PDB file of C-alpha atoms in Angstrom:
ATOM      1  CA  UNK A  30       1.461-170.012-151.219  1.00 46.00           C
ATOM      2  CA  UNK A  31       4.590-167.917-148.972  1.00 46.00           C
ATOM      3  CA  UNK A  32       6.680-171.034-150.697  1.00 43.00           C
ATOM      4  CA  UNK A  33       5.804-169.861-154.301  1.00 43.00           C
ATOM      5  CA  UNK A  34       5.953-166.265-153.674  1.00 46.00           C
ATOM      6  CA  UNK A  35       9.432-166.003-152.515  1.00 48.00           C
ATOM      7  CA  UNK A  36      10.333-169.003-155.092  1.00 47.00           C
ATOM      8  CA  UNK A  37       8.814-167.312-158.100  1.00 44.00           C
ATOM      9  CA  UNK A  38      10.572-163.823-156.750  1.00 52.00           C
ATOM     10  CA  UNK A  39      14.243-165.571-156.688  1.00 46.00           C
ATOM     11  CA  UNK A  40      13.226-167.118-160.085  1.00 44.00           C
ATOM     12  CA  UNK A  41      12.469-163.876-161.392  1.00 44.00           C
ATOM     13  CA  UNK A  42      15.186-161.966-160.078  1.00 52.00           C
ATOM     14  CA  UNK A  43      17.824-164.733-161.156  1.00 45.00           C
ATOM     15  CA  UNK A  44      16.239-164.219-164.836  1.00 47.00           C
ATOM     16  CA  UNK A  45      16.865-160.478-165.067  1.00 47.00           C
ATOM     17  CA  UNK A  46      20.295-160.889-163.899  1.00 50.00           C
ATOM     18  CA  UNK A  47      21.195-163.639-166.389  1.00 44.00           C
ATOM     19  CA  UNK A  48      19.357-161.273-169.644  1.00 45.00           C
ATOM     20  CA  UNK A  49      21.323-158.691-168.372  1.00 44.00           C
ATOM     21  CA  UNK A  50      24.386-160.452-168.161  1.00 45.00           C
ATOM     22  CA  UNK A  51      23.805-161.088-171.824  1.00 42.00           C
ATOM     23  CA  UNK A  52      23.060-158.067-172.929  1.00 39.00           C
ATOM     24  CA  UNK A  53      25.633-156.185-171.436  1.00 42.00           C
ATOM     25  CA  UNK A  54      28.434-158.458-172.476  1.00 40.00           C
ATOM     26  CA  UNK A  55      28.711-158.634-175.441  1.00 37.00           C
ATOM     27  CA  UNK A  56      32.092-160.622-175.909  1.00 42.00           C
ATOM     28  CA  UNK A  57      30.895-163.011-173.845  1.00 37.00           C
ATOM     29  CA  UNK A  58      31.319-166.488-175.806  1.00 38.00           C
ATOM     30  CA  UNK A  59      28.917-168.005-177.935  1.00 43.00           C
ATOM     31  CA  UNK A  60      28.860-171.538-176.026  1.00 48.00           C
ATOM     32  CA  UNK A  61      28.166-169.630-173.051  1.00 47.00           C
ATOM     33  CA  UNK A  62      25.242-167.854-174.447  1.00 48.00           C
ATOM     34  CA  UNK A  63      23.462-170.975-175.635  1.00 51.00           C
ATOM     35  CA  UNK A  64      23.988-172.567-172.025  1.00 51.00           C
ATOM     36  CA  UNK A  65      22.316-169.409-170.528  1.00 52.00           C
ATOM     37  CA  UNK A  66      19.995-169.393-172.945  1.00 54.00           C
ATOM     38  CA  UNK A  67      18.890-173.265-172.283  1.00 56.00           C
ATOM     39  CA  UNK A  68      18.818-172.228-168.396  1.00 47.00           C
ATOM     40  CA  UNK A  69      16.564-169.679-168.913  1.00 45.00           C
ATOM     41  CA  UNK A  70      14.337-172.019-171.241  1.00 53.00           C
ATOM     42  CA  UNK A  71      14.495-174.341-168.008  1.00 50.00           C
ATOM     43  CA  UNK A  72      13.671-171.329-165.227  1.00 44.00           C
ATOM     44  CA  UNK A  73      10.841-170.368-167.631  1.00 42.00           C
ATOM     45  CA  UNK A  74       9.375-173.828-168.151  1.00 54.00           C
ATOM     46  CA  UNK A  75       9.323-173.655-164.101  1.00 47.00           C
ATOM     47  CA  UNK A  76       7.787-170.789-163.525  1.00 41.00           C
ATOM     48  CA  UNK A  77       4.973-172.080-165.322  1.00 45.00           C
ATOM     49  CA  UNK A  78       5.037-175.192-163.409  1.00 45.00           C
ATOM     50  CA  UNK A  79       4.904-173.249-160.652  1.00 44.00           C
ATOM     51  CA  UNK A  80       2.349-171.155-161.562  1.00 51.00           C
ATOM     52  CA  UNK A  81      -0.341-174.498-162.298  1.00 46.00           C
ATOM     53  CA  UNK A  82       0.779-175.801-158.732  1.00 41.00           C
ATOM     54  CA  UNK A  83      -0.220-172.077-156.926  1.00 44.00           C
ATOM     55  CA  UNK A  84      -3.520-171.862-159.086  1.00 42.00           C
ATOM     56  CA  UNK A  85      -4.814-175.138-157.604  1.00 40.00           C
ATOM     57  CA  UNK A  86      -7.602-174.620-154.965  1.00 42.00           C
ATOM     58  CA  UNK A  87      -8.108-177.096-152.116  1.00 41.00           C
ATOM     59  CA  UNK A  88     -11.142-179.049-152.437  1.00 40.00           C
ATOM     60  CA  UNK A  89     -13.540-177.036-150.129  1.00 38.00           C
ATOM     61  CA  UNK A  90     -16.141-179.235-148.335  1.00 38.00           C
ATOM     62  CA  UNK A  91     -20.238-178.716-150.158  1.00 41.00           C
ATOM     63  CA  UNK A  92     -22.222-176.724-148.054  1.00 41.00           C
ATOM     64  CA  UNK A  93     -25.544-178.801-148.511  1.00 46.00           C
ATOM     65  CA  UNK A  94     -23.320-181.979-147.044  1.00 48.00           C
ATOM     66  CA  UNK A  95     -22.225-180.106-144.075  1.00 66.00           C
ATOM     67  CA  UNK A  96     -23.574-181.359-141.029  1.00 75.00           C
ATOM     68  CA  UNK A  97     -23.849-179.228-137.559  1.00 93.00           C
ATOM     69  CA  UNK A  98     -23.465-180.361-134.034  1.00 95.00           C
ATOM     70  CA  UNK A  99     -26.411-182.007-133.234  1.00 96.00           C
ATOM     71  CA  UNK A 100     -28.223-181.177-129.574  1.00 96.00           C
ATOM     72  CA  UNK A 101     -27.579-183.471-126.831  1.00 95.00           C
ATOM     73  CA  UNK A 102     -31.245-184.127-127.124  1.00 96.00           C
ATOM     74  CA  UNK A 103     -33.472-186.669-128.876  1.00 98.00           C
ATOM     75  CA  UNK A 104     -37.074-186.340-129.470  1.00 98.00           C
ATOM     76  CA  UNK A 105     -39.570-188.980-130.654  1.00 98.00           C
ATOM     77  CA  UNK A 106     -42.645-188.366-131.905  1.00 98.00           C
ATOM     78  CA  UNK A 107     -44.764-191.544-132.077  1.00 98.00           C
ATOM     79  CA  UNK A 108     -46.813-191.338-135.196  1.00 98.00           C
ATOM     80  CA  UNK A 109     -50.032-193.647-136.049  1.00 96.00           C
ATOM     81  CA  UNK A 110     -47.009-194.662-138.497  1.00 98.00           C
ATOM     82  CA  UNK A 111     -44.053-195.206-136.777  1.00 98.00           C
ATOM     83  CA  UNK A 112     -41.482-193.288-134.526  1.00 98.00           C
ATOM     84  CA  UNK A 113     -39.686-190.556-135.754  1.00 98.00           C
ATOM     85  CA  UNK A 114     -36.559-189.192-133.876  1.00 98.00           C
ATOM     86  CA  UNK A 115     -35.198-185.470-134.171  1.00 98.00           C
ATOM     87  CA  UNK A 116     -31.924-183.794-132.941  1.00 98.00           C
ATOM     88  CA  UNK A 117     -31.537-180.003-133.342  1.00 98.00           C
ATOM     89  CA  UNK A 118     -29.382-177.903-134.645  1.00 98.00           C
ATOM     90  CA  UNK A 119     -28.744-175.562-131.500  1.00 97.00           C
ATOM     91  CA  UNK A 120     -26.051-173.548-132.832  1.00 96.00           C
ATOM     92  CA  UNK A 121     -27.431-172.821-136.118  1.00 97.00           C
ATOM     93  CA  UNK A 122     -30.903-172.044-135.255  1.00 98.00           C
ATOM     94  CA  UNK A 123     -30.590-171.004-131.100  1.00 98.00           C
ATOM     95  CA  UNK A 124     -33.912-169.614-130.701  1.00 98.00           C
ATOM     96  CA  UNK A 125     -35.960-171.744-132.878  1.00 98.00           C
ATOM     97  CA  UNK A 126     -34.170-174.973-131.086  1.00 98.00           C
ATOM     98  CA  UNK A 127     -35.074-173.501-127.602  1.00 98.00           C
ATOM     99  CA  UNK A 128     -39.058-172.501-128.674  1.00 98.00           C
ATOM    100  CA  UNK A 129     -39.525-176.110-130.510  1.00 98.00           C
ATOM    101  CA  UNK A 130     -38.061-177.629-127.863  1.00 97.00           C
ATOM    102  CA  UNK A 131     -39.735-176.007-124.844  1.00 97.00           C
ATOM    103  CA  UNK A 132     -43.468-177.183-127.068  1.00 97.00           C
ATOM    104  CA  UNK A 133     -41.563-180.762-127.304  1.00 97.00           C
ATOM    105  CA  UNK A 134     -40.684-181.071-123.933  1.00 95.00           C
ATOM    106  CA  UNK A 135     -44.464-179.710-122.853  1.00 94.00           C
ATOM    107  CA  UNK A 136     -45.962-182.644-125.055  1.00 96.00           C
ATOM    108  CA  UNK A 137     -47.847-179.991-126.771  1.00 98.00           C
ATOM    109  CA  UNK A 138     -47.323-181.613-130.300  1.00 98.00           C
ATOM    110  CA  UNK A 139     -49.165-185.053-128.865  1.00 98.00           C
ATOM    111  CA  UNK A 140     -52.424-185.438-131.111  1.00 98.00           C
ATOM    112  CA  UNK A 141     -51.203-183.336-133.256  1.00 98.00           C
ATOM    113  CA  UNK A 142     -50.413-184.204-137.048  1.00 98.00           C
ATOM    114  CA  UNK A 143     -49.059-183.699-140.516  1.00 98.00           C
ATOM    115  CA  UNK A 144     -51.409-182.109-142.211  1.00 98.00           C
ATOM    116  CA  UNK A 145     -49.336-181.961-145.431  1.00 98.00           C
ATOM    117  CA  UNK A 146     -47.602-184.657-146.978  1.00 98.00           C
ATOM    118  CA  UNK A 147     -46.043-183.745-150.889  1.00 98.00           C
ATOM    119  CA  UNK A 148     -43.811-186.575-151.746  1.00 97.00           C
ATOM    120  CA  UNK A 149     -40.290-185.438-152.810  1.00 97.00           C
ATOM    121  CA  UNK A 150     -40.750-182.173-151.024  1.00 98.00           C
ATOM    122  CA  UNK A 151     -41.981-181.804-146.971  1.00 98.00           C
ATOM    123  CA  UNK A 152     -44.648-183.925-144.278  1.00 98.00           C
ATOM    124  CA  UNK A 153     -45.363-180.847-142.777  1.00 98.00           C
ATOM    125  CA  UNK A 154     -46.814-180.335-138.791  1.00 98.00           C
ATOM    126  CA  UNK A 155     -49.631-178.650-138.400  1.00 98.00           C
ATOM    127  CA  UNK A 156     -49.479-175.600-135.745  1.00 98.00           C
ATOM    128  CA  UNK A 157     -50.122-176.851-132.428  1.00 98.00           C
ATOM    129  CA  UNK A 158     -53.144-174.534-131.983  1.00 96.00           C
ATOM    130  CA  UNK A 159     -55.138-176.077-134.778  1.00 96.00           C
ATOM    131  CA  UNK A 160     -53.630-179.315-135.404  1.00 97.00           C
ATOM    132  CA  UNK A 161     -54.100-180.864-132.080  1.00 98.00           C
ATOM    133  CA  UNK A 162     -57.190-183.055-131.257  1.00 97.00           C
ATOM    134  CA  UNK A 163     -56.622-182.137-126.874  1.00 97.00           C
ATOM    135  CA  UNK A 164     -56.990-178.467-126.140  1.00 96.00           C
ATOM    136  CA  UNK A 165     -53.502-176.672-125.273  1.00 96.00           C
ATOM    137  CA  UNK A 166     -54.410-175.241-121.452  1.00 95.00           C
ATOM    138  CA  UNK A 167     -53.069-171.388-120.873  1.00 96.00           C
ATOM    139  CA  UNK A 168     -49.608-171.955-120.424  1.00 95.00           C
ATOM    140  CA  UNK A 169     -49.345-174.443-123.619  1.00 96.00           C
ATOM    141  CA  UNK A 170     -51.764-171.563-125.757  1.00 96.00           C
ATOM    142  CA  UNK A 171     -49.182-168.580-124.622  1.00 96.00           C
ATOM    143  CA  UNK A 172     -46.086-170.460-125.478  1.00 97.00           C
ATOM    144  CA  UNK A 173     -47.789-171.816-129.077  1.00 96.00           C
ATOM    145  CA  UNK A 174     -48.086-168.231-129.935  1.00 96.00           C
ATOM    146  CA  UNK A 175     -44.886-166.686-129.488  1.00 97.00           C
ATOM    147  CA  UNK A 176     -42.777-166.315-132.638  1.00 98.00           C
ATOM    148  CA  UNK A 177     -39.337-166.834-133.151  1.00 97.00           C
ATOM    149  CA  UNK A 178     -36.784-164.998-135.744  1.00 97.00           C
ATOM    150  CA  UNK A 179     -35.756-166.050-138.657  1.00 98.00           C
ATOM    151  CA  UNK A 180     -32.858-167.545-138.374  1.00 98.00           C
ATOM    152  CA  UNK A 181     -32.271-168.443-142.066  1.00 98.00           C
ATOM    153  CA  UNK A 182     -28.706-170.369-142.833  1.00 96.00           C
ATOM    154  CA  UNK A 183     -26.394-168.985-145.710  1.00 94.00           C
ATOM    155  CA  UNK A 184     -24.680-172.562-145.841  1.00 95.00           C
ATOM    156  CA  UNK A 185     -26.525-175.389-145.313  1.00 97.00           C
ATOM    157  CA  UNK A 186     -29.625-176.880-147.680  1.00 97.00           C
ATOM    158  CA  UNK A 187     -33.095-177.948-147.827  1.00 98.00           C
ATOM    159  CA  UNK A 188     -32.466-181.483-147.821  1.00 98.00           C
ATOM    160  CA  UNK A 189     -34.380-184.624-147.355  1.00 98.00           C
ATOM    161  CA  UNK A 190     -34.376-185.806-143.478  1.00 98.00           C
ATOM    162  CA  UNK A 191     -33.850-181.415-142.366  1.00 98.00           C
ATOM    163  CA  UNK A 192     -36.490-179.874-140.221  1.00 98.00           C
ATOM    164  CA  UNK A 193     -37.375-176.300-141.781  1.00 98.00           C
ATOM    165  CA  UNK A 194     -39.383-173.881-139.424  1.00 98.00           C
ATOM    166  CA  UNK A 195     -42.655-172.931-141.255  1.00 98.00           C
ATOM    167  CA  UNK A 196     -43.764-168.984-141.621  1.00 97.00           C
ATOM    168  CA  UNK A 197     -45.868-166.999-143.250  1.00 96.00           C
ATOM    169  CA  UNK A 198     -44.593-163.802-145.188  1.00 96.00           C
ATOM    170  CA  UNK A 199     -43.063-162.261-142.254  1.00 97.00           C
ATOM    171  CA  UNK A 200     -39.774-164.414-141.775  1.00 97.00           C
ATOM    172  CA  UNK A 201     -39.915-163.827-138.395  1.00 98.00           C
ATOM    173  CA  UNK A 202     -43.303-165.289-137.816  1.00 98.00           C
ATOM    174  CA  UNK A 203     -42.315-168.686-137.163  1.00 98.00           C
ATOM    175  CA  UNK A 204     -44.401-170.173-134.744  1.00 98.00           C
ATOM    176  CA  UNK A 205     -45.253-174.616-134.207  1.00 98.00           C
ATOM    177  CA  UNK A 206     -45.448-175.531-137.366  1.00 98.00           C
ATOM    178  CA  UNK A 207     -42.994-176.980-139.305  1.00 98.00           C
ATOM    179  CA  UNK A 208     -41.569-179.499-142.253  1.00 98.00           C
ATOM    180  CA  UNK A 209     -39.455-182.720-142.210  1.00 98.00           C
ATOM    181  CA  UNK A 210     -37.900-182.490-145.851  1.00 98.00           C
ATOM    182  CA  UNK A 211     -38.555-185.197-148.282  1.00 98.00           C
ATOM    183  CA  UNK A 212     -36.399-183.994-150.721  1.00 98.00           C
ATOM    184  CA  UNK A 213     -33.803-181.278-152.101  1.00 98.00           C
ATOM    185  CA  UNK A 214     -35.721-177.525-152.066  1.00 98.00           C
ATOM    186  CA  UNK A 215     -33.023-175.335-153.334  1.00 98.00           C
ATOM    187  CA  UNK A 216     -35.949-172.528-153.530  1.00 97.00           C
ATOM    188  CA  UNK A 217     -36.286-172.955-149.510  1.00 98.00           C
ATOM    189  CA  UNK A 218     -32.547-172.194-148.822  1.00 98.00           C
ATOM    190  CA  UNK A 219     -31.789-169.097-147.271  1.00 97.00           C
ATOM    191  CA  UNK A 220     -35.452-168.326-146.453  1.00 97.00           C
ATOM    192  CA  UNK A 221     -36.546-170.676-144.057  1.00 98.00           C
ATOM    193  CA  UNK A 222     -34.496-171.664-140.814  1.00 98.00           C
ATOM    194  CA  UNK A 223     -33.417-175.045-140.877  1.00 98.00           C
ATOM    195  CA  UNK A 224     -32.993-175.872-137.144  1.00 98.00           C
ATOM    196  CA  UNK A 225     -32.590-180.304-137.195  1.00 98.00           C
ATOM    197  CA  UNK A 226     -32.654-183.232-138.924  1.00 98.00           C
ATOM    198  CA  UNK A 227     -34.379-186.251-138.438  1.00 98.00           C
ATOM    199  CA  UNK A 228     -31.873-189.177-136.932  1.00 98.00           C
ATOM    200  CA  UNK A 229     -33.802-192.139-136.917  1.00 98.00           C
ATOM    201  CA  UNK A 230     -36.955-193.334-138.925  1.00 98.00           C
ATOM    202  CA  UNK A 231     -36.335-191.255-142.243  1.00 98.00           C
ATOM    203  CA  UNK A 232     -36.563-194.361-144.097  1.00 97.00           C
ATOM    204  CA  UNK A 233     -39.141-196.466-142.161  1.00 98.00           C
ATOM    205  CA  UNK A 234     -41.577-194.188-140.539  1.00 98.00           C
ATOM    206  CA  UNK A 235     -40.984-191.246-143.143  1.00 98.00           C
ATOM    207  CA  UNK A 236     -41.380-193.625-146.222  1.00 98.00           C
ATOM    208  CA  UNK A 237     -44.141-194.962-145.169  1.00 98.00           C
ATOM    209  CA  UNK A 238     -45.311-191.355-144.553  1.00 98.00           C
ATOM    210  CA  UNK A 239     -44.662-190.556-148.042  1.00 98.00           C
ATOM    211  CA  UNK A 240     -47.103-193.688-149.313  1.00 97.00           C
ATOM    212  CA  UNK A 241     -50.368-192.454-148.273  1.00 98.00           C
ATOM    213  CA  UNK A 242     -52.869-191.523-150.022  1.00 98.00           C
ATOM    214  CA  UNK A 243     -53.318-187.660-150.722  1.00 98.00           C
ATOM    215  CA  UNK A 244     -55.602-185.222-151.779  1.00 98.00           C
ATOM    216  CA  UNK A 245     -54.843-181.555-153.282  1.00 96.00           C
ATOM    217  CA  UNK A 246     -56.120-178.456-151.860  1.00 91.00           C
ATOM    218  CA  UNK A 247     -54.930-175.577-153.811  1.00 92.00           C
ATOM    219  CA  UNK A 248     -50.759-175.231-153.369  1.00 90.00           C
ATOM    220  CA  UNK A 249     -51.559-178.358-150.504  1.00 95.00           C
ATOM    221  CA  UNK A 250     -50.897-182.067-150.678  1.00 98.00           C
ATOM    222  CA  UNK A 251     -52.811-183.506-148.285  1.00 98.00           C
ATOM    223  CA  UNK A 252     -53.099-186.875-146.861  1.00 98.00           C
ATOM    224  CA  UNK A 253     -56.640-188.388-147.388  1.00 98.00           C
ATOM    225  CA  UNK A 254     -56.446-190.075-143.999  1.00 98.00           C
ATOM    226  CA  UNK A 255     -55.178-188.549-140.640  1.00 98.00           C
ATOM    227  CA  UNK A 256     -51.225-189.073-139.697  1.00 98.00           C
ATOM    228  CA  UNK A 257     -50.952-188.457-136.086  1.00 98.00           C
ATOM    229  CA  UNK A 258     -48.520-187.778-133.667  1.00 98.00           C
ATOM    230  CA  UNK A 259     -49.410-189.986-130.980  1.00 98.00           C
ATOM    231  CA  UNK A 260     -47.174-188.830-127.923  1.00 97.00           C
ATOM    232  CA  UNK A 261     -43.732-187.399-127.889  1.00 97.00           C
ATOM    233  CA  UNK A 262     -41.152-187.847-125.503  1.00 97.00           C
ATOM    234  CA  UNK A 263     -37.656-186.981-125.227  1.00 97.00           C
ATOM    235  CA  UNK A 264     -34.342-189.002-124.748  1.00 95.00           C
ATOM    236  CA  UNK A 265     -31.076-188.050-123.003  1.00 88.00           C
ATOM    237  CA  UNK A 266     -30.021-184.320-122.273  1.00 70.00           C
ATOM    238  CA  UNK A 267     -31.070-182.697-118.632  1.00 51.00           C
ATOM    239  CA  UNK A 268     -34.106-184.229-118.467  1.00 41.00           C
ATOM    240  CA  UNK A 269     -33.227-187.890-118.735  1.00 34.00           C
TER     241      UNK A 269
END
C-alpha cells in the first residue's frame, strides 16, 4: 500500500506538470502535443491499474474455520456408546476450561449422561448434580455448584464437534452442563462460551449418538433410552 501511495503521488505530480507544460506553452509544436497527450493517456490508463491492484483485499481466514490451541489435555468419556475424546480451548474460554476440567479430572461426570440428543443441533450433558446415577460427596457437590462467566467468543462458531457451556438466562450461570454440537447454530454464537472440541469419536461414538431413538419434551429432544457416561479419564498433561 506505501508502494502505491508514493507511486500514484509521482504519477500525479508528473501529470500536472506535463498539462501545465501544455497550457502554458503555447508555441510548443503540434507533434509534441500529441506525444504528451498519448503519455498522459498511458499515465492515466495506469493510475487506474493501479488503483484495481490497491483495492484488492487479502483473503482473510473465516472465523467459524479458525481453530484455537488446543489444551495439552485429553479427556475421554466412555459412553454406553463409545469413547468420546475432548481437548479444550484454554485460551479462549480460561475459566470455563479450568472449572470443566477440575469436575473431569474429579470423575464427577462418571454415570452421568446426555440427557438431550437433537440431531443436527447438540447431545447435551446433563448437570452433574442431577444427571449422575452415584451421589457427588461434599467436595464434588461444592465444586458442581460454582458458576463460571461467560466467556462468549466474538470469532469462532457453533459448529458440529465444539463443546458450548450450557446456562440459563444469566450468561454467567454456567455451571456442569454442557453440549457437544451436532451441527452449525449460528443463533448460539456470541452467547454461549465455546470452550473445546471433540478430537476423536465425532463420527463413531457421536453418530451413533445421533441414531437413537428420541422422544420430545417441550423445546427437548430426548433420547428414549439412557446414554451414559460410563467413566472418564484423562490422557497426557500433568497428570499423566
Amino acid at each position: 500500500y506505501t508502494v502505491f501511495t508514493h507511486t500514484l503521488g509521482f504519477l500525479l505530480t508528473f501529470h500536472a506538470r506535463i498539462c501545465t507544460d501544455e497550457t502554458g506553452h503555447t508555441d510548443a509544436m503540434a507533434s509534441s502535443s500529441s506525444s504528451r497527450r498519448g503519455l498522459v493517456a498511458h499515465v492515466v490508463t495506469l493510475l487506474c491499474f493501479l488503483s484495481t491492484i490497491a483495492c484488492i483485499q487479502p483473503a482473510r481466514a473465516d472465523a467459524s474455520t479458525t481453530t484455537p490451541r488446543l489444551g495439552d489435555e485429553r479427556f475421554v468419556l466412555q459412553t454406553s456408546f463409545g469413547d468420546i475424546t475432548l481437548a479444550l480451548y484454554e485460551d479462549v474460554a480460561p475459566a470455563t476450561t479450568a472449572h470443566v476440567k477440575e469436575m473431569l479430572t474429579s470423575g464427577m461426570y462418571a454415570t452421568n449422561h446426555f440427557f438431550r440428543v437433537d440431531a443436527g443441533f447438540v447431545a447435551q450433558i446433563a448437570d452433574v448434580k442431577s444427571g449422575r446415577r452415584v451421589a457427588l460427596n461434599e467436595a464434588q457437590r461444592q465444586l458442581a455448584e460454582r458458576t463460571v462467566p461467560g466467556e462468549f467468543s466474538e470469532t469462532l462458531k457453533h459448529e458440529r464437534g465444539r463443546l458450548s457451556m450450557a446456562r440459563y438466562d444469566d450468561p454467567n450461570s454456567g455451571t456442569s452442563s454442557f453440549s457437544v454440537m451436532l451441527g452449525k447454530a449460528p443463533h448460539l454464537d456470541g452467547k454461549y462460551a465455546i470452550f473445546g472440541e471433540v478430537v476423536d469419536g465425532m463420527e463413531t461414538t457421536m453418530r451413533k449418538i445421533e441414531r437413537v431413538e428420541t422422544t420430545k419434551s417441550g423445546i427437548f429432544v430426548m433420547p428414549v433410552d439412557r446414554v451414559e457416561i460410563e467413566a472418564t479419564y484423562v490422557i497426557g498433561g500433568a497428570s499423566s
